[in-house]
Short mmCIF file of C-alpha atoms in Angstrom, two decimals:
data_model
loop_
_atom_site.label_atom_id
_atom_site.label_comp_id
_atom_site.label_asym_id
_atom_site.label_seq_id
_atom_site.Cartn_x
_atom_site.Cartn_y
_atom_site.Cartn_z
CA UNK A 1239 105.98 86.89 231.33
CA UNK A 1240 107.90 88.99 233.84
CA UNK A 1241 105.66 90.32 236.61
CA UNK A 1242 105.64 93.97 237.60
CA UNK A 1243 107.12 93.27 241.03
CA UNK A 1244 109.95 91.21 239.51
CA UNK A 1245 110.64 93.92 236.94
CA UNK A 1246 110.85 96.50 239.73
CA UNK A 1247 113.23 94.30 241.71
CA UNK A 1248 115.47 93.78 238.69
CA UNK A 1249 115.55 97.53 238.03
CA UNK A 1250 116.49 98.19 241.67
CA UNK A 1251 119.24 95.59 241.79
CA UNK A 1252 120.72 96.40 238.38
CA UNK A 1253 120.68 100.10 239.29
CA UNK A 1254 122.61 99.41 242.48
CA UNK A 1255 124.96 97.17 240.53
CA UNK A 1256 125.78 100.01 238.12
CA UNK A 1257 126.49 102.30 241.08
CA UNK A 1258 128.90 99.78 242.59
CA UNK A 1259 130.55 99.25 239.22
CA UNK A 1260 131.11 103.00 238.85
CA UNK A 1261 132.56 103.29 242.35
CA UNK A 1262 135.00 100.45 241.64
CA UNK A 1263 136.16 101.70 238.22
CA UNK A 1264 139.09 103.72 239.62
CA UNK A 1265 140.66 100.57 241.07
CA UNK A 1266 140.55 98.49 237.92
CA UNK A 1267 143.55 100.07 236.18
CA UNK A 1268 145.89 99.22 239.06
CA UNK A 1269 144.38 95.77 239.45
CA UNK A 1270 144.85 95.15 235.74
CA UNK A 1271 148.60 95.93 236.02
CA UNK A 1272 148.86 93.75 239.11
CA UNK A 1273 147.25 90.92 237.18
CA UNK A 1274 149.73 91.26 234.31
CA UNK A 1275 152.86 91.39 236.47
CA UNK A 1276 152.05 89.48 239.69
CA UNK A 1277 149.05 87.18 239.18
CA UNK A 1278 148.74 86.67 235.42
CA UNK A 1279 146.68 83.47 235.65
CA UNK A 1280 144.00 84.86 237.94
CA UNK A 1281 141.62 86.65 235.55
CA UNK A 1282 140.82 89.94 233.85
CA UNK A 1283 139.67 93.43 234.78
CA UNK A 1284 139.73 96.11 232.10
CA UNK A 1285 141.15 93.82 229.40
CA UNK A 1286 139.40 90.51 228.71
CA UNK A 1287 141.58 87.82 227.18
CA UNK A 1288 140.33 84.78 225.33
CA UNK A 1289 140.34 81.56 227.31
CA UNK A 1290 143.53 79.60 226.79
CA UNK A 1291 145.51 82.59 225.50
CA UNK A 1292 149.06 83.28 226.85
CA UNK A 1293 149.07 85.38 230.01
CA UNK A 1294 152.79 85.74 230.78
CA UNK A 1295 153.76 87.85 227.77
CA UNK A 1296 154.58 90.90 229.95
CA UNK A 1297 156.55 88.97 232.59
CA UNK A 1298 160.32 89.04 232.01
CA UNK A 1299 161.21 88.72 235.69
CA UNK A 1300 159.41 86.23 237.97
CA UNK A 1301 160.22 87.88 241.30
CA UNK A 1302 156.73 89.41 241.70
CA UNK A 1303 154.72 86.20 241.11
CA UNK A 1304 157.21 84.19 243.17
CA UNK A 1305 157.11 86.62 246.12
CA UNK A 1306 153.30 86.62 246.12
CA UNK A 1307 153.24 82.80 246.10
CA UNK A 1308 155.66 82.71 249.03
CA UNK A 1309 153.49 85.17 250.97
CA UNK A 1310 150.40 83.04 250.28
CA UNK A 1311 152.21 79.89 251.43
CA UNK A 1312 153.40 81.65 254.58
CA UNK A 1313 149.93 82.93 255.45
CA UNK A 1314 148.51 79.44 254.94
CA UNK A 1315 151.06 78.03 257.37
CA UNK A 1316 150.75 80.83 259.90
CA UNK A 1317 146.95 81.28 259.92
CA UNK A 1318 145.22 78.08 258.72
CA UNK A 1319 147.83 75.35 258.81
CA UNK A 1320 146.37 71.91 257.90
CA UNK A 1321 148.82 70.22 260.28
CA UNK A 1322 148.16 72.34 263.39
CA UNK A 1323 145.20 73.61 265.37
CA UNK A 1324 144.77 77.28 264.59
CA UNK A 1325 141.70 78.15 266.67
CA UNK A 1326 139.78 76.96 269.70
CA UNK A 1327 136.36 77.71 271.12
CA UNK A 1328 135.74 79.02 274.62
CA UNK A 1329 132.78 80.20 276.64
CA UNK A 1330 132.36 83.94 277.06
CA UNK A 1331 131.85 83.32 280.79
CA UNK A 1332 135.36 82.62 282.10
CA UNK A 1333 134.08 80.66 285.10
CA UNK A 1334 131.83 78.51 282.93
CA UNK A 1335 134.69 77.96 280.52
CA UNK A 1336 136.66 76.24 283.31
CA UNK A 1337 133.96 73.62 283.80
CA UNK A 1338 135.00 70.20 282.52
CA UNK A 1339 131.65 69.59 280.80
CA UNK A 1340 131.86 72.81 278.78
CA UNK A 1341 135.49 72.21 277.84
CA UNK A 1342 134.74 68.66 276.68
CA UNK A 1343 131.80 69.84 274.55
CA UNK A 1344 133.76 72.67 272.94
CA UNK A 1345 136.71 70.40 272.23
CA UNK A 1346 134.37 67.86 270.63
CA UNK A 1347 132.98 70.61 268.39
CA UNK A 1348 136.50 71.71 267.49
CA UNK A 1349 137.46 68.15 266.53
CA UNK A 1350 134.42 67.82 264.26
CA UNK A 1351 135.08 71.18 262.56
CA UNK A 1352 138.70 70.29 261.94
CA UNK A 1353 138.09 66.71 260.79
CA UNK A 1354 134.90 67.21 258.74
CA UNK A 1355 135.32 70.76 257.45
CA UNK A 1356 138.72 72.46 257.54
CA UNK A 1357 140.86 69.35 256.97
CA UNK A 1358 138.40 67.54 254.72
CA UNK A 1359 139.09 67.36 250.95
CA UNK A 1360 135.33 67.44 250.26
CA UNK A 1361 134.85 71.02 251.48
CA UNK A 1362 137.52 72.50 249.17
CA UNK A 1363 138.87 74.56 252.07
CA UNK A 1364 142.65 74.26 251.59
CA UNK A 1365 142.87 75.06 247.84
CA UNK A 1366 140.34 77.88 248.11
CA UNK A 1367 142.11 79.54 251.04
CA UNK A 1368 145.33 79.39 249.01
CA UNK A 1369 143.61 81.33 246.21
CA UNK A 1370 142.30 83.78 248.80
CA UNK A 1371 145.84 84.36 250.11
CA UNK A 1372 147.12 84.90 246.55
CA UNK A 1373 144.42 87.54 245.96
CA UNK A 1374 144.99 89.27 249.29
CA UNK A 1375 148.72 89.57 248.62
CA UNK A 1376 148.31 90.84 245.08
CA UNK A 1377 145.15 92.97 245.16
CA UNK A 1378 144.71 93.57 248.90
CA UNK A 1379 141.10 92.30 248.76
CA UNK A 1380 139.70 88.81 248.32
CA UNK A 1381 136.19 87.34 248.27
CA UNK A 1382 135.18 83.87 249.49
CA UNK A 1383 131.70 82.33 249.60
CA UNK A 1384 130.92 79.74 252.29
CA UNK A 1385 128.00 77.74 250.93
CA UNK A 1386 125.48 75.65 252.82
CA UNK A 1387 125.02 72.68 250.48
CA UNK A 1388 123.10 69.45 251.09
CA UNK A 1389 126.46 67.64 251.03
CA UNK A 1390 127.90 69.91 253.71
CA UNK A 1391 130.01 73.07 253.87
CA UNK A 1392 131.71 74.24 250.67
CA UNK A 1393 134.26 77.04 250.20
CA UNK A 1394 134.77 78.96 246.97
CA UNK A 1395 137.03 81.96 246.29
CA UNK A 1396 135.92 84.23 243.46
CA UNK A 1397 137.97 86.48 241.22
CA UNK A 1398 137.89 90.07 242.42
CA UNK A 1399 137.13 91.22 238.88
CA UNK A 1400 133.64 89.72 239.20
CA UNK A 1401 132.85 91.08 242.68
CA UNK A 1402 131.58 94.48 243.82
CA UNK A 1403 131.35 95.18 247.55
CA UNK A 1404 129.93 97.73 250.00
CA UNK A 1405 130.28 98.28 253.74
CA UNK A 1406 127.81 98.76 256.56
CA UNK A 1407 127.97 101.43 259.25
CA UNK A 1408 130.41 99.30 261.26
CA UNK A 1409 132.98 99.28 258.43
CA UNK A 1410 132.45 95.59 257.69
CA UNK A 1411 131.52 94.32 254.25
CA UNK A 1412 127.84 93.32 254.21
CA UNK A 1413 127.05 93.59 250.49
CA UNK A 1414 128.44 91.61 247.55
CA UNK A 1415 127.26 91.84 243.94
CA UNK A 1416 128.92 89.07 241.91
CA UNK A 1417 128.70 88.51 238.16
CA UNK A 1418 129.20 85.06 236.65
CA UNK A 1419 128.69 83.27 233.34
CA UNK A 1420 126.41 80.33 232.59
CA UNK A 1421 125.96 78.52 229.31
CA UNK A 1422 122.48 78.35 227.80
CA UNK A 1423 122.46 74.63 228.48
CA UNK A 1424 123.22 75.13 232.17
CA UNK A 1425 120.46 77.72 232.42
CA UNK A 1426 118.00 75.34 230.76
CA UNK A 1427 118.87 72.54 233.17
CA UNK A 1428 117.83 74.53 236.22
CA UNK A 1429 115.76 77.55 235.19
CA UNK A 1430 113.88 76.61 232.01
CA UNK A 1431 110.49 77.45 233.52
CA UNK A 1432 111.58 81.04 234.20
CA UNK A 1433 111.85 82.06 230.53
CA UNK A 1434 109.40 82.52 227.68
CA UNK A 1435 109.16 80.01 224.84
CA UNK A 1436 110.93 82.41 222.50
CA UNK A 1437 113.92 82.73 224.85
CA UNK A 1438 114.01 78.96 225.36
CA UNK A 1439 114.25 78.50 221.58
CA UNK A 1440 117.17 80.94 221.50
CA UNK A 1441 118.90 78.92 224.23
CA UNK A 1442 118.35 75.68 222.30
CA UNK A 1443 119.87 77.07 219.11
CA UNK A 1444 123.11 78.05 220.88
CA UNK A 1445 123.36 75.77 223.93
CA UNK A 1446 127.01 76.60 224.69
CA UNK A 1447 126.79 80.35 224.38
CA UNK A 1448 127.63 82.02 227.70
CA UNK A 1449 125.30 84.52 229.34
CA UNK A 1450 126.04 86.94 232.17
CA UNK A 1451 124.19 86.52 235.47
CA UNK A 1452 124.28 88.43 238.75
CA UNK A 1453 124.18 87.17 242.35
CA UNK A 1454 123.12 89.77 244.91
CA UNK A 1455 123.67 89.37 248.66
CA UNK A 1456 122.90 92.37 250.87
CA UNK A 1457 120.98 93.29 254.04
CA UNK A 1458 117.29 92.57 253.65
CA UNK A 1459 115.00 95.59 253.85
CA UNK A 1460 112.11 93.20 254.63
CA UNK A 1461 113.90 91.32 257.43
CA UNK A 1462 111.49 89.62 259.87
CA UNK A 1463 113.29 87.81 262.73
CA UNK A 1464 110.37 85.50 263.57
CA UNK A 1465 109.53 84.55 259.98
CA UNK A 1466 110.45 81.13 258.59
CA UNK A 1467 110.18 82.32 254.99
CA UNK A 1468 113.56 82.30 253.24
CA UNK A 1469 113.03 85.71 251.63
CA UNK A 1470 112.52 87.33 255.05
CA UNK A 1471 115.94 86.39 256.44
CA UNK A 1472 118.53 88.92 257.51
CA UNK A 1473 120.34 88.88 254.16
CA UNK A 1474 118.62 88.67 250.79
CA UNK A 1475 119.96 86.41 248.04
CA UNK A 1476 118.85 87.02 244.44
CA UNK A 1477 120.13 85.44 241.20
CA UNK A 1478 119.37 87.56 238.13
CA UNK A 1479 119.74 86.77 234.42
CA UNK A 1480 121.24 89.84 232.67
CA UNK A 1481 120.60 88.81 229.06
CA UNK A 1482 118.11 90.37 226.64
CA UNK A 1483 115.17 88.91 228.55
CA UNK A 1484 116.13 89.81 232.13
CA UNK A 1485 114.68 87.50 234.76
CA UNK A 1486 114.97 86.55 238.43
CA UNK A 1487 116.35 83.03 238.44
CA UNK A 1488 116.18 82.37 242.17
CA UNK A 1489 115.36 84.27 245.34
CA UNK A 1490 116.05 83.28 248.96
CA UNK A 1491 118.03 84.54 251.95
CA UNK A 1492 120.72 83.90 254.57
CA UNK A 1493 120.66 84.08 258.36
CA UNK A 1494 124.42 84.77 258.40
CA UNK A 1495 126.33 86.74 255.76
CA UNK A 1496 127.77 83.99 253.53
CA UNK A 1497 130.79 85.90 252.20
CA UNK A 1498 134.08 86.69 253.90
CA UNK A 1499 135.91 89.66 252.37
CA UNK A 1500 139.29 90.18 254.07
CA UNK A 1501 141.40 93.21 253.19
CA UNK A 1502 145.15 93.40 253.80
CA UNK A 1503 145.25 97.11 254.54
CA UNK A 1504 142.50 99.66 254.14
CA UNK A 1505 142.78 103.41 253.81
CA UNK A 1506 140.14 105.51 255.52
CA UNK A 1507 137.19 106.40 253.30
CA UNK A 1508 137.98 103.50 250.93
CA UNK A 1509 136.14 100.21 250.64
CA UNK A 1510 138.67 98.04 248.81
CA UNK A 1511 141.97 97.10 250.39
CA UNK A 1512 145.55 97.62 249.32
CA UNK A 1513 148.08 94.81 249.47
CA UNK A 1514 151.82 94.28 249.03
CA UNK A 1515 151.16 93.92 245.29
CA UNK A 1516 150.15 97.56 244.88
CA UNK A 1517 153.10 98.71 247.03
CA UNK A 1518 155.64 96.69 245.07
CA UNK A 1519 154.10 97.30 241.63
CA UNK A 1520 156.45 100.19 240.62
CA UNK A 1521 159.50 98.09 241.51
CA UNK A 1522 158.08 95.02 239.76
CA UNK A 1523 157.50 97.04 236.60
CA UNK A 1524 161.02 98.40 236.89
CA UNK A 1525 162.72 95.01 237.23
CA UNK A 1526 160.75 93.73 234.23
CA UNK A 1527 162.06 96.63 232.13
CA UNK A 1528 165.56 96.12 233.54
CA UNK A 1529 165.42 92.43 232.70
CA UNK A 1530 164.36 93.22 229.13
CA UNK A 1531 167.37 95.56 228.81
CA UNK A 1532 169.72 92.99 230.31
CA UNK A 1533 168.41 90.32 227.97
CA UNK A 1534 168.99 92.60 224.97
CA UNK A 1535 172.46 93.49 226.23
CA UNK A 1536 173.30 89.84 226.77
CA UNK A 1537 172.12 88.97 223.29
CA UNK A 1538 174.38 91.67 221.85
CA UNK A 1539 177.36 90.33 223.80
CA UNK A 1540 176.81 86.68 222.95
CA UNK A 1541 175.54 87.28 219.41
CA UNK A 1542 176.85 90.72 218.45
CA UNK A 1543 175.89 92.62 215.30
CA UNK A 1544 178.11 91.95 212.30
CA UNK A 1545 180.10 94.40 210.21
CA UNK A 1546 179.84 93.33 206.59
CA UNK A 1547 181.65 95.12 203.76
CA UNK A 1548 179.38 96.63 201.16
CA UNK A 1549 181.16 94.76 198.40
CA UNK A 1550 182.98 91.50 197.94
CA UNK A 1551 180.53 89.03 199.58
CA UNK A 1552 177.74 87.10 197.95
CA UNK A 1553 174.40 87.60 199.63
CA UNK A 1554 172.67 86.33 201.69
CA UNK A 1555 175.06 86.27 204.64
CA UNK A 1556 174.78 82.99 206.53
CA UNK A 1557 175.26 83.31 210.32
CA UNK A 1558 174.09 79.81 211.21
CA UNK A 1559 176.54 77.24 212.67
CA UNK A 1560 178.78 75.84 209.89
CA UNK A 1561 177.35 78.41 207.48
CA UNK A 1562 179.47 79.09 204.36
CA UNK A 1563 179.84 82.59 202.93
CA UNK A 1564 181.50 83.22 199.54
CA UNK A 1565 183.61 86.32 198.88
CA UNK A 1566 185.47 87.62 195.89
CA UNK A 1567 188.92 86.11 195.51
CA UNK A 1568 191.69 88.48 196.50
CA UNK A 1569 189.45 90.67 198.66
CA UNK A 1570 190.96 91.62 202.04
CA UNK A 1571 187.64 92.54 203.66
CA UNK A 1572 186.12 90.18 206.21
CA UNK A 1573 182.85 89.81 208.16
CA UNK A 1574 183.62 90.91 211.73
CA UNK A 1575 181.52 91.33 214.90
CA UNK A 1576 180.75 94.86 216.01
CA UNK A 1577 182.47 95.43 219.41
CA UNK A 1578 179.83 95.85 222.13
CA UNK A 1579 180.95 97.15 225.53
CA UNK A 1580 178.23 95.54 227.65
CA UNK A 1581 178.41 95.68 231.48
CA UNK A 1582 175.92 93.00 232.49
CA UNK A 1583 177.33 92.94 236.04
CA UNK A 1584 176.06 96.47 236.72
CA UNK A 1585 172.59 95.53 235.50
CA UNK A 1586 172.49 92.45 237.73
CA UNK A 1587 173.66 94.45 240.77
CA UNK A 1588 170.85 96.96 240.29
CA UNK A 1589 168.41 94.11 239.72
CA UNK A 1590 169.50 92.40 242.95
CA UNK A 1591 168.72 95.48 245.05
CA UNK A 1592 165.25 95.79 243.53
CA UNK A 1593 164.61 92.07 244.09
CA UNK A 1594 165.49 92.42 247.76
CA UNK A 1595 163.14 95.37 248.15
CA UNK A 1596 160.27 93.50 246.47
CA UNK A 1597 160.80 90.51 248.77
CA UNK A 1598 160.77 92.78 251.84
CA UNK A 1599 157.48 94.32 250.69
CA UNK A 1600 155.99 90.79 250.49
CA UNK A 1601 157.53 89.95 253.92
CA UNK A 1602 159.62 87.09 252.54
CA UNK A 1603 162.23 87.83 255.24
CA UNK A 1604 159.54 87.00 257.81
CA UNK A 1605 158.15 83.97 255.99
CA UNK A 1606 161.47 82.21 255.43
CA UNK A 1607 164.52 81.47 257.57
CA UNK A 1608 167.84 82.66 256.16
CA UNK A 1609 169.76 79.86 254.50
CA UNK A 1610 173.16 81.42 255.17
CA UNK A 1611 174.60 82.45 258.51
CA UNK A 1612 176.00 80.75 261.63
CA UNK A 1613 174.62 77.47 262.85
CA UNK A 1614 172.02 77.77 265.61
CA UNK A 1615 170.64 75.46 268.24
CA UNK A 1616 167.07 74.25 268.06
CA UNK A 1617 166.13 76.69 270.83
CA UNK A 1618 167.68 79.62 268.95
CA UNK A 1619 165.88 78.65 265.75
CA UNK A 1620 162.55 78.44 267.61
CA UNK A 1621 163.15 81.77 269.32
CA UNK A 1622 163.97 83.53 266.06
CA UNK A 1623 160.97 82.00 264.32
CA UNK A 1624 158.69 83.17 267.13
CA UNK A 1625 160.16 86.68 266.90
CA UNK A 1626 159.44 86.77 263.16
CA UNK A 1627 155.87 85.62 263.69
CA UNK A 1628 155.37 88.32 266.33
CA UNK A 1629 156.60 90.87 263.78
CA UNK A 1630 153.98 89.77 261.27
CA UNK A 1631 151.19 89.75 263.86
CA UNK A 1632 149.99 93.31 263.09
CA UNK A 1633 149.67 92.36 259.41
CA UNK A 1634 147.61 89.28 260.21
CA UNK A 1635 145.39 90.99 262.78
CA UNK A 1636 142.96 92.25 260.15
CA UNK A 1637 142.90 88.76 258.63
CA UNK A 1638 141.69 87.37 261.95
CA UNK A 1639 138.94 89.98 262.19
CA UNK A 1640 137.74 89.98 258.59
CA UNK A 1641 138.52 86.42 257.52
CA UNK A 1642 138.97 83.86 260.31
CA UNK A 1643 136.29 85.07 262.74
CA UNK A 1644 133.36 85.38 260.27
CA UNK A 1645 134.45 82.18 258.49
CA UNK A 1646 134.44 80.14 261.72
CA UNK A 1647 131.08 81.61 262.79
CA UNK A 1648 129.51 80.90 259.40
CA UNK A 1649 130.92 77.35 259.41
CA UNK A 1650 129.68 76.71 262.94
CA UNK A 1651 126.22 77.97 261.97
CA UNK A 1652 126.05 75.62 258.96
CA UNK A 1653 127.40 72.65 260.92
CA UNK A 1654 124.88 73.28 263.69
CA UNK A 1655 121.98 73.58 261.25
CA UNK A 1656 122.98 70.38 259.46
CA UNK A 1657 123.46 68.64 262.84
CA UNK A 1658 127.07 67.81 262.08
CA UNK A 1659 128.03 68.88 265.59
CA UNK A 1660 126.35 67.55 268.76
CA UNK A 1661 123.52 69.59 270.33
CA UNK A 1662 124.65 72.10 272.89
CA UNK A 1663 124.17 70.93 276.52
CA UNK A 1664 121.41 72.54 278.55
CA UNK A 1665 123.84 74.29 280.89
CA UNK A 1666 125.44 76.07 277.89
CA UNK A 1667 122.30 77.11 276.04
CA UNK A 1668 121.98 80.85 275.65
CA UNK A 1669 125.59 81.37 276.68
CA UNK A 1670 128.03 83.11 274.34
CA UNK A 1671 130.87 81.24 272.64
CA UNK A 1672 134.05 83.08 271.70
CA UNK A 1673 136.91 82.24 269.34
CA UNK A 1674 140.49 82.10 270.52
CA UNK A 1675 143.21 81.84 267.89
CA UNK A 1676 145.96 79.28 268.41
CA UNK A 1677 147.78 79.57 265.09
CA UNK A 1678 151.60 79.78 265.07
CA UNK A 1679 151.31 83.58 264.97
CA UNK A 1680 148.98 83.63 267.98
CA UNK A 1681 151.16 81.17 269.88
CA UNK A 1682 154.23 83.28 269.15
CA UNK A 1683 152.48 86.28 270.71
CA UNK A 1684 151.54 84.24 273.77
CA UNK A 1685 155.03 82.78 274.14
CA UNK A 1686 156.27 86.16 275.36
CA UNK A 1687 154.07 85.85 278.46
CA UNK A 1688 155.40 82.35 279.16
CA UNK A 1689 158.99 83.54 278.77
CA UNK A 1690 158.38 86.34 281.27
CA UNK A 1691 156.98 83.94 283.88
CA UNK A 1692 159.82 81.48 283.23
CA UNK A 1693 162.38 84.21 283.90
CA UNK A 1694 160.51 85.11 287.08
CA UNK A 1695 160.70 81.52 288.30
CA UNK A 1696 164.39 81.26 287.40
CA UNK A 1697 165.11 84.29 289.55
CA UNK A 1698 162.65 83.20 292.26
CA UNK A 1699 163.77 79.60 292.92
CA UNK A 1700 167.29 80.34 294.32
CA UNK A 1701 165.82 82.78 296.85
CA UNK A 1702 163.65 80.03 298.37
CA UNK A 1703 166.78 78.49 299.89
CA UNK A 1704 167.31 81.74 301.79
CA UNK A 1705 163.70 82.49 302.66
CA UNK A 1706 161.53 79.35 302.25
CA UNK A 1707 158.38 81.26 303.19
CA UNK A 1708 158.54 83.06 299.82
CA UNK A 1709 157.21 79.87 298.19
CA UNK A 1710 153.85 80.55 299.86
CA UNK A 1711 153.24 83.29 297.26
CA UNK A 1712 153.29 80.81 294.36
CA UNK A 1713 150.09 78.97 293.39
CA UNK A 1714 151.19 75.91 291.42
CA UNK A 1715 147.68 74.88 290.36
CA UNK A 1716 146.87 78.28 288.90
CA UNK A 1717 150.21 78.35 287.10
CA UNK A 1718 149.53 74.95 285.54
CA UNK A 1719 146.03 75.95 284.40
CA UNK A 1720 147.33 79.22 282.98
CA UNK A 1721 150.18 77.52 281.08
CA UNK A 1722 147.86 74.77 279.82
CA UNK A 1723 145.46 77.36 278.41
CA UNK A 1724 148.26 79.56 277.04
CA UNK A 1725 149.88 76.70 275.12
CA UNK A 1726 146.51 75.41 273.84
CA UNK A 1727 147.10 71.92 275.21
CA UNK A 1728 144.24 69.43 274.73
CA UNK A 1729 141.67 68.88 277.45
CA UNK A 1730 142.18 65.12 277.21
CA UNK A 1731 145.44 65.29 279.17
CA UNK A 1732 143.76 66.95 282.17
CA UNK A 1733 142.53 64.99 285.13
CA UNK A 1734 139.14 65.82 286.64
CA UNK A 1735 139.40 68.29 289.52
CA UNK A 1736 137.47 65.99 291.87
CA UNK A 1737 139.81 63.16 290.91
CA UNK A 1738 142.79 65.39 291.65
CA UNK A 1739 141.30 66.18 295.05
CA UNK A 1740 140.86 62.45 295.80
CA UNK A 1741 144.45 61.71 294.75
CA UNK A 1742 145.77 64.44 297.01
CA UNK A 1743 143.63 63.29 299.96
CA UNK A 1744 144.86 59.71 299.48
CA UNK A 1745 148.44 60.97 299.36
CA UNK A 1746 147.94 62.98 302.55
CA UNK A 1747 146.40 59.98 304.33
CA UNK A 1748 149.29 57.79 303.26
CA UNK A 1749 151.77 60.38 304.50
CA UNK A 1750 149.93 60.68 307.85
CA UNK A 1751 149.90 56.90 308.27
CA UNK A 1752 153.60 56.75 307.48
CA UNK A 1753 154.30 59.46 310.03
CA UNK A 1754 152.22 57.65 312.69
CA UNK A 1755 154.09 54.45 311.98
CA UNK A 1756 157.41 56.20 312.37
CA UNK A 1757 156.26 57.81 315.64
CA UNK A 1758 155.19 54.42 317.01
CA UNK A 1759 158.52 52.89 316.05
CA UNK A 1760 160.39 55.74 317.69
CA UNK A 1761 158.20 55.43 320.81
CA UNK A 1762 158.77 51.69 321.00
CA UNK A 1763 162.49 52.15 320.53
CA UNK A 1764 162.48 54.86 323.21
CA UNK A 1765 160.62 52.55 325.66
CA UNK A 1766 163.31 49.87 325.36
CA UNK A 1767 166.01 52.42 326.03
CA UNK A 1768 164.22 53.70 329.13
CA UNK A 1769 163.86 50.17 330.53
CA UNK A 1770 167.56 49.53 330.03
CA UNK A 1771 168.45 52.77 331.81
CA UNK A 1772 166.17 51.98 334.76
CA UNK A 1773 167.74 48.49 335.12
CA UNK A 1774 171.26 49.92 335.18
CA UNK A 1775 170.29 52.52 337.73
CA UNK A 1776 168.71 49.89 339.98
CA UNK A 1777 171.80 47.69 339.72
CA UNK A 1778 174.05 50.55 340.71
CA UNK A 1779 171.90 51.31 343.76
CA UNK A 1780 172.07 47.71 345.00
CA UNK A 1781 175.83 47.82 344.91
#
């Protein structure tokens, strides 16, 4: 029997859910069109299709789906490449961050996160981020849950059609209501004790019938920082059965918001984002209609309508290969094709211009190098690629804020709780840790600084021959440390500062000993010469 408190909670949560559903309703028409033309395999919004039914019946031109896939692949390579390091940890205190002990600890944590989480097939990170990038390009909003499972960290991207979001005062998403389906058998396996005997019998009669459930994650009104009880954590987590006999399936909480909800571009006063898909949708619809017209025109040209006389031929007319048609002997009438003046070239020219515009909207010109054009050196190719990545940096900035940063923090929190990463050293306890991005996009932005310093040195070095004292303004050690940090080089290649000091002292001692040796040799050689001169002078005096 459902208790009064549980009934009140269900009424509160379902009431809020209906409010969020109403607020989202205006978006669903556009998202439904985007699904049909750009991401047909992703799911449903206003129209629910049967599982296994065809989903490409409205797609006559594949430019939209292809462009979105290229954008997703480019974002994966630019932001979370599985072959490159795309973030690093650093201490908030710049002086403490330079300490070798802190750098070694942070690099060890980075290695564990890369090896055991982001590059591990068990966490599902790579395929789920690809789905997230597909959603962000098409709909402008995507939803990913980072779960804390007994087996470790797990990533899962959910279809936007099942998710309803809300923002906090800071403009960040802190509320997600997500609907999902469970079969009666699945419910019985985990939550049988929650339901009455009558409902259990209903489940047993139709074990594979699907039932709608709701997962609520939002700020906890009963948050108690010092409490160890799961329901008193900062974010509440409630699973609700929405069938005839509503029930709370599970109730707990989170210390850190478990969802990441990046948005490609967000208009003021709106909660959901807008992506390239919504911008390109009119053109995508147009090219689909144009392609249908071109297909019809091509069919008319290649298989034109026939002109058949109303008398003289025996029906039916056979138009199949090697078909035989009988006509009255002596008749001069013949079956002839109807002339069709089709200009397919004009249709393809118009289609080409629309294709180019769609690809620009999805930033394909940034994601891919041009295949035609003059040959370039490796340096020129690298320079152009860096320029393109700098151009896309504003578009990926929101992704860093709303996707990468909360995802890394949530992952670090789970890894620390599960003791996957080593305990933080005493000297670093209570100190803040920041995230620094080192993805290809971030490195491209930093490369401008390195190029500026390189040009300075190129102009500076020739002047040293004229005024050697100018070299006193250049601090080689600081330049090396700055370049090492800028290029995100590993700490393992660095020598300990004390060791560097010892090496330099040994080198100075060796140089001083060599100079003393040379002075002694010159002094000894000079003494011999003096003795010879004195002997000659004495000989001359005797004469």
